[in-house]
PDB file of C-alpha atoms in Angstrom:
ATOM      1  CA  PHE A   1      19.735  30.488  -3.708  1.00 75.00           C
ATOM      2  CA  ARG A   2      16.958  28.616  -5.466  1.00 87.00           C
ATOM      3  CA  PHE A   3      14.163  26.420  -4.236  1.00 91.00           C
ATOM      4  CA  ALA A   4      11.151  24.636  -5.692  1.00 93.00           C
ATOM      5  CA  PHE A   5       7.958  23.254  -4.176  1.00 94.00           C
ATOM      6  CA  GLY A   6       5.706  20.696  -5.809  1.00 94.00           C
ATOM      7  CA  VAL A   7       2.519  18.746  -5.185  1.00 94.00           C
ATOM      8  CA  ALA A   8       1.618  15.562  -7.067  1.00 92.00           C
ATOM      9  CA  LEU A   9      -1.827  13.947  -7.104  1.00 90.00           C
ATOM     10  CA  PHE A  10      -2.852  10.676  -8.754  1.00 86.00           C
ATOM     11  CA  LEU A  11      -6.484   9.562  -8.995  1.00 84.00           C
ATOM     12  CA  PRO A  12      -7.252   5.999 -10.173  1.00 80.00           C
ATOM     13  CA  ASP A  13      -9.359   5.720 -13.315  1.00 77.00           C
ATOM     14  CA  ASP A  14     -11.517   2.848 -12.076  1.00 72.00           C
ATOM     15  CA  ARG A  15     -12.223   3.322  -8.363  1.00 72.00           C
ATOM     16  CA  VAL A  16     -11.238   5.560  -5.460  1.00 70.00           C
ATOM     17  CA  SER A  17      -9.801   2.717  -3.388  1.00 69.00           C
ATOM     18  CA  ARG A  18      -9.615  -1.018  -3.952  1.00 70.00           C
ATOM     19  CA  VAL A  19      -9.916  -3.309  -0.936  1.00 71.00           C
ATOM     20  CA  ARG A  20      -8.832  -6.891  -1.381  1.00 71.00           C
ATOM     21  CA  ALA A  21      -8.290  -9.606   1.235  1.00 71.00           C
ATOM     22  CA  THR A  22      -7.045 -13.002   0.074  1.00 72.00           C
ATOM     23  CA  ALA A  23      -6.807 -16.398   1.706  1.00 72.00           C
ATOM     24  CA  ARG A  24      -3.355 -17.648   2.595  1.00 71.00           C
ATOM     25  CA  ASP A  25      -3.395 -20.350  -0.073  1.00 74.00           C
ATOM     26  CA  GLN A  26      -4.799 -18.138  -2.852  1.00 75.00           C
ATOM     27  CA  PRO A  27      -2.256 -17.001  -5.480  1.00 77.00           C
ATOM     28  CA  ASN A  28      -2.188 -13.282  -6.224  1.00 76.00           C
ATOM     29  CA  PHE A  29      -0.060 -10.725  -8.032  1.00 78.00           C
ATOM     30  CA  VAL A  30       1.878  -9.199  -5.149  1.00 77.00           C
ATOM     31  CA  TYR A  31       3.797  -6.670  -7.272  1.00 75.00           C
ATOM     32  CA  TYR A  32       0.924  -5.169  -9.243  1.00 73.00           C
ATOM     33  CA  ASP A  33      -2.449  -6.296  -7.828  1.00 72.00           C
ATOM     34  CA  ASN A  34      -3.589  -3.212  -5.900  1.00 72.00           C
ATOM     35  CA  ARG A  35      -0.752  -0.859  -6.754  1.00 73.00           C
ATOM     36  CA  PRO A  36      -2.446   1.258  -9.477  1.00 71.00           C
ATOM     37  CA  GLN A  37      -5.775   1.524  -7.606  1.00 75.00           C
ATOM     38  CA  ARG A  38      -4.664   4.016  -4.973  1.00 76.00           C
ATOM     39  CA  ILE A  39      -5.081   7.725  -4.380  1.00 80.00           C
ATOM     40  CA  TYR A  40      -1.555   9.146  -4.313  1.00 83.00           C
ATOM     41  CA  LEU A  41      -0.670  12.550  -2.858  1.00 90.00           C
ATOM     42  CA  ALA A  42       2.911  13.784  -2.459  1.00 93.00           C
ATOM     43  CA  THR A  43       4.416  17.102  -1.363  1.00 94.00           C
ATOM     44  CA  ASN A  44       8.076  17.872  -2.039  1.00 95.00           C
ATOM     45  CA  LEU A  45      10.574  20.676  -1.480  1.00 96.00           C
ATOM     46  CA  ALA A  46      13.951  21.037  -3.248  1.00 96.00           C
ATOM     47  CA  VAL A  47      16.785  23.526  -2.735  1.00 96.00           C
ATOM     48  CA  GLN A  48      19.999  24.347  -4.554  1.00 95.00           C
ATOM     49  CA  ILE A  49      22.988  23.933  -2.220  1.00 93.00           C
ATOM     50  CA  VAL A  50      25.600  25.228  -4.661  1.00 93.00           C
ATOM     51  CA  LYS A  51      25.609  25.565  -8.417  1.00 91.00           C
ATOM     52  CA  GLY A  52      24.909  22.132  -9.904  1.00 92.00           C
ATOM     53  CA  LEU A  53      23.976  20.452  -6.594  1.00 95.00           C
ATOM     54  CA  TYR A  54      20.315  20.033  -5.592  1.00 96.00           C
ATOM     55  CA  VAL A  55      18.698  18.286  -2.608  1.00 97.00           C
ATOM     56  CA  GLY A  56      15.010  17.556  -2.143  1.00 96.00           C
ATOM     57  CA  ALA A  57      12.702  15.749   0.262  1.00 97.00           C
ATOM     58  CA  GLY A  58       9.013  15.207   0.703  1.00 96.00           C
ATOM     59  CA  VAL A  59       6.179  13.253   2.243  1.00 96.00           C
ATOM     60  CA  THR A  60       3.736  10.952   0.478  1.00 93.00           C
ATOM     61  CA  PHE A  61       0.238  10.407   1.814  1.00 90.00           C
ATOM     62  CA  MET A  62      -1.637   7.140   1.425  1.00 84.00           C
ATOM     63  CA  SER A  63      -4.686   5.670   3.156  1.00 81.00           C
ATOM     64  CA  ARG A  64      -5.602   2.294   4.612  1.00 81.00           C
ATOM     65  CA  THR A  65      -9.085   0.905   5.183  1.00 80.00           C
ATOM     66  CA  VAL A  66     -10.607   0.064   8.560  1.00 85.00           C
ATOM     67  CA  GLY A  67     -14.098  -1.435   8.665  1.00 87.00           C
ATOM     68  CA  ARG A  68     -16.381  -2.553  11.480  1.00 89.00           C
ATOM     69  CA  GLU A  69     -19.772  -4.235  11.294  1.00 90.00           C
ATOM     70  CA  GLU A  70     -21.739  -4.857  14.482  1.00 92.00           C
ATOM     71  CA  LEU A  71     -25.077  -6.503  15.198  1.00 90.00           C
ATOM     72  CA  SER A  72     -26.561  -5.827  18.624  1.00 91.00           C
ATOM     73  CA  GLY A  73     -29.846  -6.657  20.327  1.00 90.00           C
ATOM     74  CA  ASN A  74     -31.733  -9.841  21.193  1.00 89.00           C
ATOM     75  CA  ILE A  75     -31.274 -13.233  19.544  1.00 87.00           C
ATOM     76  CA  SER A  76     -34.040 -15.794  19.918  1.00 87.00           C
ATOM     77  CA  PHE A  77     -33.227 -19.431  20.666  1.00 85.00           C
ATOM     78  CA  PRO A  78     -33.510 -22.059  19.231  1.00 81.00           C
ATOM     79  CA  ASP A  79     -34.855 -20.410  16.041  1.00 82.00           C
ATOM     80  CA  ALA A  80     -32.784 -17.269  15.515  1.00 79.00           C
ATOM     81  CA  ALA A  81     -35.015 -16.091  12.662  1.00 78.00           C
ATOM     82  CA  ALA A  82     -38.226 -16.263  14.679  1.00 77.00           C
ATOM     83  CA  GLU A  83     -38.092 -13.410  17.242  1.00 79.00           C
ATOM     84  CA  SER A  84     -34.637 -11.878  16.967  1.00 84.00           C
ATOM     85  CA  ASP A  85     -34.421  -8.099  17.156  1.00 86.00           C
ATOM     86  CA  LEU A  86     -31.035  -6.834  15.953  1.00 88.00           C
ATOM     87  CA  ARG A  87     -29.644  -3.453  14.954  1.00 90.00           C
ATOM     88  CA  LEU A  88     -26.872  -3.051  12.372  1.00 90.00           C
ATOM     89  CA  ASN A  89     -24.021  -0.576  12.805  1.00 90.00           C
ATOM     90  CA  LEU A  90     -21.613  -0.241   9.867  1.00 88.00           C
ATOM     91  CA  ASP A  91     -18.504   1.944  10.118  1.00 89.00           C
ATOM     92  CA  VAL A  92     -15.849   2.157   7.379  1.00 84.00           C
ATOM     93  CA  ASP A  93     -13.023   4.690   7.483  1.00 84.00           C
ATOM     94  CA  LEU A  94      -9.817   5.571   5.626  1.00 80.00           C
ATOM     95  CA  LYS A  95      -6.844   6.114   7.937  1.00 83.00           C
ATOM     96  CA  ALA A  96      -3.979   8.303   6.738  1.00 84.00           C
ATOM     97  CA  LEU A  97      -0.503   6.840   6.321  1.00 88.00           C
ATOM     98  CA  ARG A  98       2.622   8.867   5.525  1.00 92.00           C
ATOM     99  CA  TYR A  99       6.133   7.938   4.411  1.00 93.00           C
ATOM    100  CA  PRO A 100       9.197  10.062   3.484  1.00 96.00           C
ATOM    101  CA  GLN A 101      11.210  10.261   0.300  1.00 95.00           C
ATOM    102  CA  ALA A 102      14.343  12.200  -0.597  1.00 97.00           C
ATOM    103  CA  GLY A 103      16.605  12.818  -3.561  1.00 96.00           C
ATOM    104  CA  LEU A 104      19.915  14.369  -4.623  1.00 97.00           C
ATOM    105  CA  LEU A 105      21.010  15.625  -8.058  1.00 96.00           C
ATOM    106  CA  TRP A 106      24.568  16.533  -9.010  1.00 96.00           C
ATOM    107  CA  GLU A 107      25.292  18.089 -12.380  1.00 95.00           C
ATOM    108  CA  ALA A 108      28.911  16.992 -12.458  1.00 94.00           C
ATOM    109  CA  LEU A 109      29.607  18.141 -16.031  1.00 94.00           C
ATOM    110  CA  PRO A 110      27.589  19.959 -18.686  1.00 92.00           C
ATOM    111  CA  TRP A 111      26.874  16.583 -20.312  1.00 94.00           C
ATOM    112  CA  LEU A 112      26.720  14.400 -17.153  1.00 96.00           C
ATOM    113  CA  SER A 113      24.186  14.297 -14.281  1.00 97.00           C
ATOM    114  CA  ILE A 114      24.139  11.890 -11.325  1.00 97.00           C
ATOM    115  CA  GLY A 115      21.141  11.297  -9.079  1.00 97.00           C
ATOM    116  CA  LEU A 116      20.334   9.394  -5.904  1.00 97.00           C
ATOM    117  CA  THR A 117      16.855   8.841  -4.406  1.00 97.00           C
ATOM    118  CA  TYR A 118      15.390   7.123  -1.361  1.00 97.00           C
ATOM    119  CA  ARG A 119      11.810   5.983  -0.859  1.00 95.00           C
ATOM    120  CA  HIS A 120      10.683   4.585   2.497  1.00 96.00           C
ATOM    121  CA  GLN A 121       8.763   1.373   3.073  1.00 94.00           C
ATOM    122  CA  PHE A 122       5.054   1.371   3.798  1.00 89.00           C
ATOM    123  CA  VAL A 123       2.400  -1.258   4.502  1.00 88.00           C
ATOM    124  CA  LEU A 124      -1.312  -0.732   3.930  1.00 84.00           C
ATOM    125  CA  GLU A 125      -3.157  -3.089   6.243  1.00 85.00           C
ATOM    126  CA  LEU A 126      -6.793  -3.989   5.781  1.00 84.00           C
ATOM    127  CA  GLU A 127      -8.579  -4.367   9.116  1.00 86.00           C
ATOM    128  CA  GLN A 128     -12.108  -5.784   9.110  1.00 88.00           C
ATOM    129  CA  GLU A 129     -14.116  -6.604  12.221  1.00 91.00           C
ATOM    130  CA  PHE A 130     -17.465  -8.317  12.704  1.00 91.00           C
ATOM    131  CA  ARG A 131     -19.097  -8.391  16.129  1.00 92.00           C
ATOM    132  CA  ILE A 132     -22.455  -9.569  17.402  1.00 92.00           C
ATOM    133  CA  SER A 133     -23.502  -8.719  20.938  1.00 92.00           C
ATOM    134  CA  GLY A 134     -26.591  -8.725  23.121  1.00 90.00           C
ATOM    135  CA  ASN A 135     -28.880 -11.185  24.875  1.00 90.00           C
ATOM    136  CA  VAL A 136     -29.942 -14.686  23.929  1.00 88.00           C
ATOM    137  CA  VAL A 137     -33.618 -15.076  24.821  1.00 88.00           C
ATOM    138  CA  GLY A 138     -35.798 -18.140  24.810  1.00 85.00           C
ATOM    139  CA  GLN A 139     -38.469 -18.391  22.168  1.00 80.00           C
ATOM    140  CA  ASP A 140     -42.120 -17.700  23.080  1.00 77.00           C
ATOM    141  CA  GLY A 141     -41.271 -15.769  26.245  1.00 72.00           C
ATOM    142  CA  GLY A 142     -38.689 -18.191  27.538  1.00 74.00           C
ATOM    143  CA  GLY A 143     -36.696 -15.496  29.349  1.00 83.00           C
ATOM    144  CA  ILE A 144     -33.039 -14.475  29.076  1.00 85.00           C
ATOM    145  CA  LEU A 145     -30.679 -17.415  28.594  1.00 84.00           C
ATOM    146  CA  LEU A 146     -27.514 -15.324  28.140  1.00 86.00           C
ATOM    147  CA  GLU A 147     -27.138 -11.683  29.114  1.00 87.00           C
ATOM    148  CA  ASN A 148     -24.646  -9.261  27.501  1.00 89.00           C
ATOM    149  CA  GLY A 149     -22.746 -11.871  25.530  1.00 89.00           C
ATOM    150  CA  PHE A 150     -20.669 -11.177  22.463  1.00 91.00           C
ATOM    151  CA  PHE A 151     -18.714 -12.886  19.705  1.00 91.00           C
ATOM    152  CA  GLY A 152     -16.251 -11.015  17.493  1.00 92.00           C
ATOM    153  CA  ILE A 153     -13.823 -11.835  14.724  1.00 90.00           C
ATOM    154  CA  THR A 154     -11.183  -9.494  13.287  1.00 89.00           C
ATOM    155  CA  SER A 155      -9.377 -10.062  10.001  1.00 87.00           C
ATOM    156  CA  LEU A 156      -5.991  -8.410   9.375  1.00 85.00           C
ATOM    157  CA  SER A 157      -4.351  -8.654   5.973  1.00 83.00           C
ATOM    158  CA  THR A 158      -1.837  -6.767   3.858  1.00 83.00           C
ATOM    159  CA  ASN A 159      -3.618  -4.758   1.190  1.00 81.00           C
ATOM    160  CA  LEU A 160      -0.494  -3.225  -0.335  1.00 83.00           C
ATOM    161  CA  PHE A 161       3.228  -3.357   0.413  1.00 88.00           C
ATOM    162  CA  GLN A 162       5.977  -1.107  -0.902  1.00 90.00           C
ATOM    163  CA  PRO A 163       9.559  -2.089  -0.049  1.00 93.00           C
ATOM    164  CA  ARG A 164      12.249   0.362   1.005  1.00 96.00           C
ATOM    165  CA  GLN A 165      14.016   1.547  -2.166  1.00 96.00           C
ATOM    166  CA  VAL A 166      17.293   3.227  -3.052  1.00 98.00           C
ATOM    167  CA  ALA A 167      17.869   4.291  -6.665  1.00 97.00           C
ATOM    168  CA  ALA A 168      21.021   5.575  -8.324  1.00 98.00           C
ATOM    169  CA  GLY A 169      20.882   7.091 -11.790  1.00 97.00           C
ATOM    170  CA  ILE A 170      23.127   8.647 -14.390  1.00 97.00           C
ATOM    171  CA  ALA A 171      22.167  10.792 -17.372  1.00 97.00           C
ATOM    172  CA  VAL A 172      24.507  11.397 -20.307  1.00 97.00           C
ATOM    173  CA  ARG A 173      24.087  13.878 -23.151  1.00 94.00           C
ATOM    174  CA  PRO A 174      26.713  12.886 -25.759  1.00 92.00           C
ATOM    175  CA  GLY A 175      25.239  15.268 -28.286  1.00 89.00           C
ATOM    176  CA  ARG A 176      22.738  18.086 -28.558  1.00 87.00           C
ATOM    177  CA  ARG A 177      20.039  15.741 -29.865  1.00 91.00           C
ATOM    178  CA  VAL A 178      20.780  12.613 -27.777  1.00 95.00           C
ATOM    179  CA  HIS A 179      19.943  11.963 -24.112  1.00 95.00           C
ATOM    180  CA  LEU A 180      20.715   8.625 -22.390  1.00 97.00           C
ATOM    181  CA  ALA A 181      19.760   7.551 -18.853  1.00 97.00           C
ATOM    182  CA  LEU A 182      20.523   4.515 -16.695  1.00 97.00           C
ATOM    183  CA  ASP A 183      18.964   3.671 -13.299  1.00 97.00           C
ATOM    184  CA  LEU A 184      19.718   0.943 -10.762  1.00 97.00           C
ATOM    185  CA  VAL A 185      17.067   0.407  -8.082  1.00 97.00           C
ATOM    186  CA  TRP A 186      17.524  -1.703  -4.946  1.00 97.00           C
ATOM    187  CA  ALA A 187      14.282  -2.830  -3.287  1.00 95.00           C
ATOM    188  CA  GLN A 188      14.109  -4.526   0.120  1.00 95.00           C
ATOM    189  CA  TRP A 189      11.543  -7.200  -0.698  1.00 93.00           C
ATOM    190  CA  SER A 190      13.026  -9.407   2.037  1.00 93.00           C
ATOM    191  CA  ALA A 191      10.933  -7.366   4.522  1.00 93.00           C
ATOM    192  CA  PHE A 192       7.702  -8.520   2.850  1.00 90.00           C
ATOM    193  CA  THR A 193       5.416 -10.604   5.083  1.00 86.00           C
ATOM    194  CA  ASN A 194       2.625 -13.000   4.152  1.00 84.00           C
ATOM    195  CA  PRO A 195      -0.334 -10.883   2.936  1.00 83.00           C
ATOM    196  CA  GLY A 196      -2.926 -13.568   3.775  1.00 80.00           C
ATOM    197  CA  SER A 197      -5.622 -12.911   6.354  1.00 82.00           C
ATOM    198  CA  ARG A 198      -4.811 -13.312  10.033  1.00 83.00           C
ATOM    199  CA  LEU A 199      -7.848 -13.897  12.237  1.00 85.00           C
ATOM    200  CA  LYS A 200      -8.383 -12.867  15.850  1.00 87.00           C
ATOM    201  CA  LEU A 201     -11.316 -14.200  17.877  1.00 88.00           C
ATOM    202  CA  ALA A 202     -12.825 -12.738  21.039  1.00 89.00           C
ATOM    203  CA  PHE A 203     -15.998 -13.873  22.780  1.00 89.00           C
ATOM    204  CA  ASP A 204     -17.810 -13.924  26.091  1.00 89.00           C
ATOM    205  CA  LEU A 205     -20.714 -16.333  26.283  1.00 88.00           C
ATOM    206  CA  GLY A 206     -21.130 -16.279  30.046  1.00 86.00           C
ATOM    207  CA  PRO A 207     -21.600 -19.771  31.494  1.00 84.00           C
ATOM    208  CA  PHE A 208     -21.305 -21.280  28.008  1.00 84.00           C
ATOM    209  CA  THR A 209     -17.850 -19.861  27.260  1.00 84.00           C
ATOM    210  CA  ASP A 210     -15.999 -23.018  28.331  1.00 84.00           C
ATOM    211  CA  LEU A 211     -18.136 -25.098  25.975  1.00 82.00           C
ATOM    212  CA  VAL A 212     -16.787 -23.305  22.901  1.00 84.00           C
ATOM    213  CA  LYS A 213     -13.641 -24.935  21.530  1.00 82.00           C
ATOM    214  CA  ILE A 214     -12.080 -23.109  18.586  1.00 82.00           C
ATOM    215  CA  THR A 215      -8.659 -24.113  17.334  1.00 78.00           C
ATOM    216  CA  SER A 216      -6.254 -21.164  17.269  1.00 74.00           C
ATOM    217  CA  GLN A 217      -4.887 -20.089  13.900  1.00 75.00           C
ATOM    218  CA  THR A 218      -1.258 -20.829  13.143  1.00 78.00           C
ATOM    219  CA  ASP A 219       1.088 -18.077  12.019  1.00 75.00           C
ATOM    220  CA  PRO A 220       1.185 -17.669   8.228  1.00 77.00           C
ATOM    221  CA  GLU A 221       4.194 -19.079   6.428  1.00 81.00           C
ATOM    222  CA  ALA A 222       6.847 -16.525   5.514  1.00 83.00           C
ATOM    223  CA  PRO A 223       6.998 -15.838   1.747  1.00 85.00           C
ATOM    224  CA  ARG A 224      10.821 -15.746   1.832  1.00 88.00           C
ATOM    225  CA  PHE A 225      11.175 -12.960  -0.721  1.00 91.00           C
ATOM    226  CA  HIS A 226      14.675 -11.634  -1.430  1.00 93.00           C
ATOM    227  CA  ASP A 227      15.954  -8.160  -2.198  1.00 95.00           C
ATOM    228  CA  THR A 228      15.947  -7.203  -5.876  1.00 94.00           C
ATOM    229  CA  LEU A 229      18.045  -5.015  -8.163  1.00 95.00           C
ATOM    230  CA  THR A 230      16.182  -3.470 -11.094  1.00 95.00           C
ATOM    231  CA  THR A 231      17.872  -2.033 -14.185  1.00 95.00           C
ATOM    232  CA  ARG A 232      16.222   0.686 -16.265  1.00 96.00           C
ATOM    233  CA  LEU A 233      17.600   2.195 -19.459  1.00 97.00           C
ATOM    234  CA  GLY A 234      16.129   5.059 -21.463  1.00 97.00           C
ATOM    235  CA  ALA A 235      17.033   7.062 -24.548  1.00 97.00           C
ATOM    236  CA  GLU A 236      15.684  10.192 -26.202  1.00 96.00           C
ATOM    237  CA  ILE A 237      16.612  11.435 -29.665  1.00 94.00           C
ATOM    238  CA  THR A 238      15.407  14.731 -31.051  1.00 92.00           C
ATOM    239  CA  ALA A 239      14.443  13.679 -34.562  1.00 88.00           C
ATOM    240  CA  TRP A 240      13.083  16.941 -35.912  1.00 88.00           C
ATOM    241  CA  THR A 241      12.819  20.475 -34.637  1.00 87.00           C
ATOM    242  CA  THR A 242      11.573  23.854 -35.839  1.00 87.00           C
ATOM    243  CA  ARG A 243      10.946  27.139 -34.134  1.00 85.00           C
ATOM    244  CA  GLN A 244       7.402  26.016 -33.277  1.00 87.00           C
ATOM    245  CA  VAL A 245       7.555  22.203 -33.034  1.00 90.00           C
ATOM    246  CA  THR A 246       9.999  19.643 -31.662  1.00 90.00           C
ATOM    247  CA  LEU A 247       9.648  15.919 -32.301  1.00 93.00           C
ATOM    248  CA  ALA A 248      11.465  13.619 -29.867  1.00 93.00           C
ATOM    249  CA  VAL A 249      11.631   9.836 -30.109  1.00 95.00           C
ATOM    250  CA  ARG A 250      11.888   7.965 -26.824  1.00 95.00           C
ATOM    251  CA  ALA A 251      12.516   4.317 -25.965  1.00 96.00           C
ATOM    252  CA  GLY A 252      13.205   2.458 -22.745  1.00 96.00           C
ATOM    253  CA  TYR A 253      13.912  -0.935 -21.253  1.00 96.00           C
ATOM    254  CA  ALA A 254      13.517  -2.242 -17.710  1.00 94.00           C
ATOM    255  CA  PHE A 255      14.101  -5.596 -16.071  1.00 91.00           C
ATOM    256  CA  GLU A 256      12.393  -6.069 -12.720  1.00 86.00           C
ATOM    257  CA  PRO A 257      13.182  -9.462 -11.167  1.00 86.00           C
ATOM    258  CA  SER A 258      10.818 -11.257  -8.831  1.00 78.00           C
TER     259      SER A 258
END
């Protein structure tokens, strides 16, 4: 009986976390935009079932951003800059998100290995909220015009999407110095939704609430992505070897449709 345990950590070279919210009509690179700028942590466990057959599974940890900005206090009317007294509260947090992954390896022959992996879907949503609350007071001691009113807007957008993936691979060793590998990866991009911002409004302006007319936002148009099948091919040739040094030449090709 054999088992192995591993932990993988990736730290971006530019920033800890990149937050990006785009308008619905703004083009962006869905596949690659925010993908490299993420802290990645994975834990995995693998066991040997019988000789030549291995099964493993693990959990990957990601984080999504939640931010809230609130102004509270008194707002003077009609000149808001004259006698307003407001306090700022800023709260930004990273919420943990987890998704599973699993794999199987079968060493069918001394020169042939077959693998199968599964990676679950995840969505990193960016949630940003702005809220202003308090009293509206008349300028120059005009008294309270509105007591305990508030106006808030929340923006929800997709910061990063990873489709559900199933990959099948085969590795062939036709000779002692040659190693060939072929992978086919199915990705469920049809589950992708419009990443543009979706706005939610909430307000209570007391007797003035009925005077505020704000047109509701329509649902974003579906992107109509389709599932993809990616082909990857790799080769390794041991060009030169000694008792101390081994030189291997590697090359690969991949076609990832959009």
